[in-house]
CSV table of C-alpha atoms in Angstrom, one decimal:
chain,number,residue,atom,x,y,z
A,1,UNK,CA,0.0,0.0,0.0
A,2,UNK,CA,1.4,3.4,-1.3
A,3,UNK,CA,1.3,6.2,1.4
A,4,UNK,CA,-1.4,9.3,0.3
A,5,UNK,CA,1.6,11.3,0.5
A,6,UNK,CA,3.5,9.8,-2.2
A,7,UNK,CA,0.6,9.8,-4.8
A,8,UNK,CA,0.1,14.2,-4.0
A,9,UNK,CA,3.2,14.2,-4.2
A,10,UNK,CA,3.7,12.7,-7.9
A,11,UNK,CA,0.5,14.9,-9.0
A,12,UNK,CA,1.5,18.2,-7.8
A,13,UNK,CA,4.6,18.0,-9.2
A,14,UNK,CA,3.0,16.6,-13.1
A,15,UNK,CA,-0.3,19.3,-12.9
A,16,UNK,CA,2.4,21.8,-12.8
A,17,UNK,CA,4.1,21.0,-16.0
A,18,UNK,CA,3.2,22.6,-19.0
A,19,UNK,CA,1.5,20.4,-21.8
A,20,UNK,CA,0.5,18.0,-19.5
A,21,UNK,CA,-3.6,17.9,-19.5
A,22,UNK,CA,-4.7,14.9,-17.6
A,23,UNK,CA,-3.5,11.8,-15.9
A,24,UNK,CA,-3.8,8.5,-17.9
A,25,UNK,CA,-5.5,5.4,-16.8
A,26,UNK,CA,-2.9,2.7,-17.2
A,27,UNK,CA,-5.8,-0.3,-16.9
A,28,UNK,CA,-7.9,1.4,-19.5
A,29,UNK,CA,-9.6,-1.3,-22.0
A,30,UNK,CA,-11.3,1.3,-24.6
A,31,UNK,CA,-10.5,5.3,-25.6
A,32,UNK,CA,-13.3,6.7,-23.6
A,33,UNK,CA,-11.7,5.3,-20.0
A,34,UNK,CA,-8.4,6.9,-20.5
A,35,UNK,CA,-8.7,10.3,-18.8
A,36,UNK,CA,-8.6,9.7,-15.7
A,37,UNK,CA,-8.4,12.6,-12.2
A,38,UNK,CA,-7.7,9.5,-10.1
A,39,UNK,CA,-3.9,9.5,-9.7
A,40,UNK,CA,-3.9,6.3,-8.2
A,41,UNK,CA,-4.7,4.5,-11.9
A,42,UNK,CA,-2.7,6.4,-13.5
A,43,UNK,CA,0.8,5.5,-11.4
A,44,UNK,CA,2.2,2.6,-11.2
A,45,UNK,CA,5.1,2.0,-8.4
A,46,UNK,CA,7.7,-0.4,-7.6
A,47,UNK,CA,10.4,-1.0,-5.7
A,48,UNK,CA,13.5,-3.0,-4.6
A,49,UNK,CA,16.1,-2.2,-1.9
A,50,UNK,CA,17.0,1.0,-2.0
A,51,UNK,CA,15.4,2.2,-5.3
A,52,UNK,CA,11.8,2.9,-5.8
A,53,UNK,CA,10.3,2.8,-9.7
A,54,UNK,CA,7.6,5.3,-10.5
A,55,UNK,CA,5.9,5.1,-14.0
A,56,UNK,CA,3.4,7.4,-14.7
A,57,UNK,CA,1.0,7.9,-17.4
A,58,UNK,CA,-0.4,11.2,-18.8
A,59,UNK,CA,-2.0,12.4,-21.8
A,60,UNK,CA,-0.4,15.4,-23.6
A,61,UNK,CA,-1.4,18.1,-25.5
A,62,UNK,CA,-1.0,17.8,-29.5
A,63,UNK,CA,1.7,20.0,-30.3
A,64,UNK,CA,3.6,20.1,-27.6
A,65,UNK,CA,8.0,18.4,-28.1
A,66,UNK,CA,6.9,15.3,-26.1
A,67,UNK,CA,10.4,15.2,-25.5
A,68,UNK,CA,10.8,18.1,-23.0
A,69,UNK,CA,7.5,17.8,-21.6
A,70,UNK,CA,8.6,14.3,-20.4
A,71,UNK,CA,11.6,15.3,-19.4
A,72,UNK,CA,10.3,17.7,-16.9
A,73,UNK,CA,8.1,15.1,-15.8
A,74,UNK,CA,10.7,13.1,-14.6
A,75,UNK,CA,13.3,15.7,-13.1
A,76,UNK,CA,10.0,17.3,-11.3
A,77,UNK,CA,9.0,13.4,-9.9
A,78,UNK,CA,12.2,12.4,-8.9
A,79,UNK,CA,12.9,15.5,-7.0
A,80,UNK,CA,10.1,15.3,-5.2
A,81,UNK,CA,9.9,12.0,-4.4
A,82,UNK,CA,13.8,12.0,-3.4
A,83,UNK,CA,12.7,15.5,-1.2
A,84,UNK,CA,9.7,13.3,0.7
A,85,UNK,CA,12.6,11.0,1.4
A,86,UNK,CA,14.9,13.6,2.9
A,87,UNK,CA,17.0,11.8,-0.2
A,88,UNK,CA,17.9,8.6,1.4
A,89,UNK,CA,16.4,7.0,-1.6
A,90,UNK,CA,16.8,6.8,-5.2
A,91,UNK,CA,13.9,7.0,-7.7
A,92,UNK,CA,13.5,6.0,-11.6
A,93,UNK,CA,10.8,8.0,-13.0
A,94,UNK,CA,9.6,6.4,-16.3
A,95,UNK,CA,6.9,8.4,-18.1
A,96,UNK,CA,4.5,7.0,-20.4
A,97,UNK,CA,2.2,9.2,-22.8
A,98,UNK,CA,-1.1,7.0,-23.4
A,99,UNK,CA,-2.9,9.5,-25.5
A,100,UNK,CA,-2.5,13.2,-27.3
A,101,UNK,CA,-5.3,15.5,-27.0
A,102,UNK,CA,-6.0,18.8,-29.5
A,103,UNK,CA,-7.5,21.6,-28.2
């Protein structure tokens, strides 16, 4: 069981991250169940001695360089998870974009 903290933690640092329009539901079986405002579908979290492994899935904005918007993702994550952890323990942050949205 992931602590509450841990799951506010990952979403306040991905809402604030421009490009980024909605968290992804990783279990989704059709189009229509992918946006999701329920973080806990949308991460999934492992972990093994000292080294937890976060992936997240979002849905972007069409348009946007994937590339950088990702990378923010992670840097913003991984700080922030490290930061809960008074940075006693390492994170990989892999971020995967489900779906692209125009608006």
């Amino acid at each position: 069981m992931i602590d509450q903290t841990v799951y506010d933690a990952i979403s306040n640092a991905v809402v604030t991250v421009p490009g980024v329009i909605s968290f992804a539901n990783c279990s989704a079986k059709s189009q229509s169940e992918i946006k999701t405002s329920d973080i806990k579908n949308a991460v999934e979290i492992t972990s093994a001695d000292n080294i937890g492994r976060v992936k997240i899935h979002i849905i972007l904005i069409n348009g946007v360089n994937i590339r950088d918007v990702v990378n923010e993702v992670q840097i913003r994550v991984k700080y922030e998870l490290e930061k809960l952890n008074q940075f006693v323990r390492n994170y990989i942050v892999d971020v995967a974009v489900d779906d692209l949205e125009i608006i």
